[in-house]
Amino acid sequence: MSTLTLAARDSGTMLRRNLLHARRYPSLTLNLLLTPIMLLLLFVYIFGDVMSAGIAGGHADRAQYIAYIVPGILMMTIGSTVIGAAVSVATDMNEGLIARFRTMAIHRGSVIIGHVVGSVLQVLASLVLVGAVAVAIGFRSHDATALEWLAALGLLALFSLALTWIAVGMGMASPNAEAASNSAMPLILLPLISSAFIPTDTMPGWFRPIAEYQPFTPTIETLRGLLLGTGIGNNWWISILWCFGLSVLGYRWSTSLFNRDPK
Amino acid sequence: MTNLAIAANGLRKSYDDKVVLDGIDLAVPEGTVFALLGPNGAGKTTAVKILSTLITPDPGTGDIRIGGHDLATTPQSIRAAIGVTGQFSAVDGLITGTENMLLMADLHHLPRAEGRRTAAELLERFDLVEAANKPVSSYSGGMKRRLDIAMTLVGNPRIIFLDEPTTGLDPRSRHTMWAIIRELVADGVTVLLTTQYLEEADELADHIAVLNNGRIAAQGTAEQLKRIVPGGHVRLRFTDPAAYQRATDTLPHATTDDQALTLQIPNDGSQHQLRTLLDQLDTADIHADELTVHTPDLDDVFFALTSTDTSKETVR
């Protein structure tokens, strides 16, 4: 069997195992989904009237504010659900089962690939769910073409992949599931200090660079451009650069941790 | 000459300043059971981890060949030939027994039908049919261990490493495990097991190496090891100090313990030697409260070889 077929076959087996876990114990993923959905409802129905004052010169209505925050909420869904990947990787690494996998003649990377693909699929399913909630409470895109929808989906998938790799690295580096969940917290906090809920130019001046020079803001702006027809500018390539950078970083980090001698 | 399933020369491993394995040599002929016996922290698990390709040995280690494959250059060929059951259960607790077995079948690239058949056969053989469709997290310790071994056997490995296979098992499960290991050997499989139970090494192993502080303190068959320590003895216990005193006067060669009022008299436990001793006691009208015959066992060997600094055990 060639290396590539071996890699594909073993990764497929590992993916099936991870999806079986997710199907058998959906509570972890569902719990993680609560945060973005709660925030969506909270910001739209409780804070919405005040928050929208900072948008469109203060004349935004509820529908406009929903449209404004949905791209950010979708991004937050990614940040939130990849925590599940960090937790399941950390749990896995503490089990004797991984030691067994390491002593078997299987493709070395299949354990990680199984986790990464499994996590991306879970994130995409979560995005569909959160997207459905958003549509249900009145989110509508402004004349986005099929191509723009496709591009938006592609960008969300790419960003999911990037954050998953980082989360997998965090899971590998953590001694246990609790530590993994803690160290992955920034992934859900970063969107709060991005342009997800309010435009960055309404933030205090000293804070603006923090909000602007991080992966969430350019990606959210690109999504807004694609779905709502706002200006994208150079955000699209900055976002893609972030995605590739984070993916490569997470990949190198995870694999070097995985290839270390286990304790 | 028989072929060696496992051949290791000068196996070394240290973590920071702590030397865990200080150059051990192992030679295990095909189709035999080899026991690594030692107290906690002796380096047993580290040796198994290295031989099963889980961790790399230190530079300076000599040739290691498992199933004829070189550990340093072709670990993947070794992995295809071995089965490993580690000290901590290597099962997936979130899925069922059957799903665990099918996972192994898939990773061994067995065709679907064959994988299902193998899984069913092994579950049957290890008495796990009833629990097969329950999540493994609900299994007892003995059941998890049996599933662990069953998973190891998927793919018919010819060399099996078992790291403390019976630690934490109740006596019945332990005997079941012994029976399983004997069956494996009957099929011509080579087994390297570690244990801290001397009885277990005595029961199962063709060859035993006593590991202490990273070195092999002694090795040989159980019989050979038992010959290392002084022969057997008879132990007499008294409650009456006067009787004890008379006995020490009558038996000048005995080792005495004045506190416990006991005497140890060298004796091989044969009918003749025992009668001689009893006659001596009768003649002097000495009545011991308790008489026990002690033949040397692996416990004696173990304590004789590892007694020097058992207190030095460190936490890893």
Coordinates of C-alpha atoms in Angstrom, one line a residue, chain B residues 203 215 290:
Chain B
E203 CA 3.9 -19.7 36.7
R215 CA 20.3 -3.3 35.7
E290 CA 4.7 -24.2 65.4

